[in-house]
Amino acid sequence: MTHNDIDTLVKSWIVDAADRPAHPRVQAIVLRLVGDLCKAMEDLDIQPAEFWTGLDFLANAGAAHELGLLAPGLGLERFMDIRADEAEAKAGLQGGTPRTIEGPLYVAGAPASEGFARLDDGSESAQAEVLFMQGTVYDQQGKPLPGAKVEVWHANLMGNYSFFDQSQSSFNLRRTIYADAQGRYQFRSIMPKGYGCPPDGSTQHLLDLLGRHGQRPAHIHFFISAEGQRQLTTQINIDGDAYLWDDFAFASREGLVPAVTHVSDAAAIAAKDLQQPFA
Ligand code: MBD
Ligand code: FE
């Protein structure tokens, strides 16, 4: 069948067959996606067994709550960021901390505090490197934003996230910090390890068939929001990670790899091991 014949056929199913009021946007999207899928089936000579294998794959991925992992793994979540960057550039907006993908592991409702938070519950303190981070939230003009909301979440030493990993305490490594009067936030946590896709899951199975790994570099997620401002969704990567520029989710970006200072002097650590007013 020609692509034109396919277009006519799919239109007859989805648009011409509508005998009740339709949602125009949904209709347009479904028309396009079904048409493109039929063209791909034709061009690639997709066999019935392949079609049903594909449908099974999606059903299994959905049942295992892995569709949110598949989307970044296939680059689709990164593609939305590329489009958002383009839209902002077109509107004359630029600069500031780059955005990068949210991923599937955010949980709302983390404990909140002002200025400082400790993110970890101490359960991995014997093995973990202690991590301190501080920063300031600025508006587009470079003015600090007191009271800005900084939501932080990251993985533990196993690369796992609380809630999804039921062995962790609830909200371990997840906090909301409201910036102080100078727009500053700081936190103490543990240095995370990188995430890996569940090895027996649908996403990793597909990645194997594509000859790809399913690893992310160690990273920390952020939502930054403030009254009257667009929300920033971003992450930082931990410098030196083997997967720093080889992320299966394509989230690494210039500007999101801050310098990490490793401190081994006991007195220096002890001094940091308290809430310090931005010493
Ligand atoms: C993660 O931790 C993550 O951040 C993304 C984008 C995908 C899978 C796991
Ligand atoms: Fe993550």
Short mmCIF file of N, CA, C and O and ligand atoms in Angstrom, two decimals, residues 68-69 72 77 101-105 161 195 216 219 221 235 248-249, ligand 1:
data_model
loop_
_atom_site.label_atom_id
_atom_site.label_comp_id
_atom_site.label_asym_id
_atom_site.label_seq_id
_atom_site.Cartn_x
_atom_site.Cartn_y
_atom_site.Cartn_z
N GLY A 68 7.70 4.79 32.26
CA GLY A 68 8.43 6.01 32.63
C GLY A 68 9.93 5.85 32.52
O GLY A 68 10.67 6.83 32.60
N LEU A 69 10.39 4.63 32.40
CA LEU A 69 11.81 4.33 32.23
C LEU A 69 12.13 4.17 30.75
O LEU A 69 13.22 4.54 30.28
N PRO A 72 12.64 7.85 28.87
CA PRO A 72 13.99 8.41 28.85
C PRO A 72 14.98 7.51 28.13
O PRO A 72 15.89 8.00 27.45
N GLU A 77 12.22 11.66 26.53
CA GLU A 77 12.16 12.70 27.55
C GLU A 77 13.20 13.78 27.25
O GLU A 77 12.94 14.97 27.41
N ILE A 101 16.05 16.29 32.32
CA ILE A 101 14.82 15.50 32.52
C ILE A 101 14.51 15.20 33.98
O ILE A 101 15.40 15.12 34.83
N GLU A 102 13.23 15.01 34.24
CA GLU A 102 12.77 14.65 35.59
C GLU A 102 13.02 13.17 35.89
O GLU A 102 13.38 12.81 37.01
N GLY A 103 12.81 12.31 34.90
CA GLY A 103 12.87 10.89 35.17
C GLY A 103 11.62 10.42 35.89
O GLY A 103 10.72 11.22 36.20
N PRO A 104 11.53 9.12 36.18
CA PRO A 104 10.29 8.54 36.71
C PRO A 104 10.24 8.39 38.23
O PRO A 104 9.34 7.75 38.74
N LEU A 105 11.19 9.00 38.98
CA LEU A 105 11.33 8.59 40.38
C LEU A 105 11.09 9.69 41.40
O LEU A 105 11.39 9.53 42.58
N TYR A 161 16.06 4.38 44.85
CA TYR A 161 15.31 5.53 45.39
C TYR A 161 14.27 5.07 46.39
O TYR A 161 13.56 4.07 46.16
N TYR A 195 22.32 4.99 38.93
CA TYR A 195 21.15 4.11 38.80
C TYR A 195 21.39 3.16 37.63
O TYR A 195 21.98 3.52 36.63
N ARG A 216 22.96 5.00 34.51
CA ARG A 216 23.07 6.44 34.62
C ARG A 216 24.27 6.78 35.50
O ARG A 216 24.58 6.02 36.42
N HIS A 219 23.88 11.04 40.23
CA HIS A 219 23.27 12.35 39.96
C HIS A 219 22.33 12.72 41.09
O HIS A 219 21.93 11.87 41.89
N HIS A 221 18.70 15.07 41.67
CA HIS A 221 17.60 15.76 40.98
C HIS A 221 17.13 17.00 41.75
O HIS A 221 17.13 16.99 42.99
N GLN A 235 19.12 18.44 37.13
CA GLN A 235 19.92 17.47 37.89
C GLN A 235 21.35 17.98 37.86
O GLN A 235 21.72 18.74 36.98
N PHE A 248 22.28 6.46 29.90
CA PHE A 248 21.28 5.79 29.04
C PHE A 248 20.05 6.69 28.85
O PHE A 248 19.29 6.49 27.90
N ALA A 249 19.87 7.70 29.74
CA ALA A 249 18.71 8.58 29.65
C ALA A 249 19.04 9.93 28.98
O ALA A 249 18.16 10.78 28.86
C1 MBD B 1 16.68 7.60 37.24
O1 MBD B 1 17.19 7.77 38.48
C2 MBD B 1 16.53 8.67 36.48
O2 MBD B 1 16.91 9.85 37.00
C3 MBD B 1 16.05 8.57 35.17
C4 MBD B 1 15.96 9.77 34.29
C5 MBD B 1 15.69 7.35 34.68
C6 MBD B 1 15.81 6.26 35.47
C7 MBD B 1 16.30 6.37 36.75
#
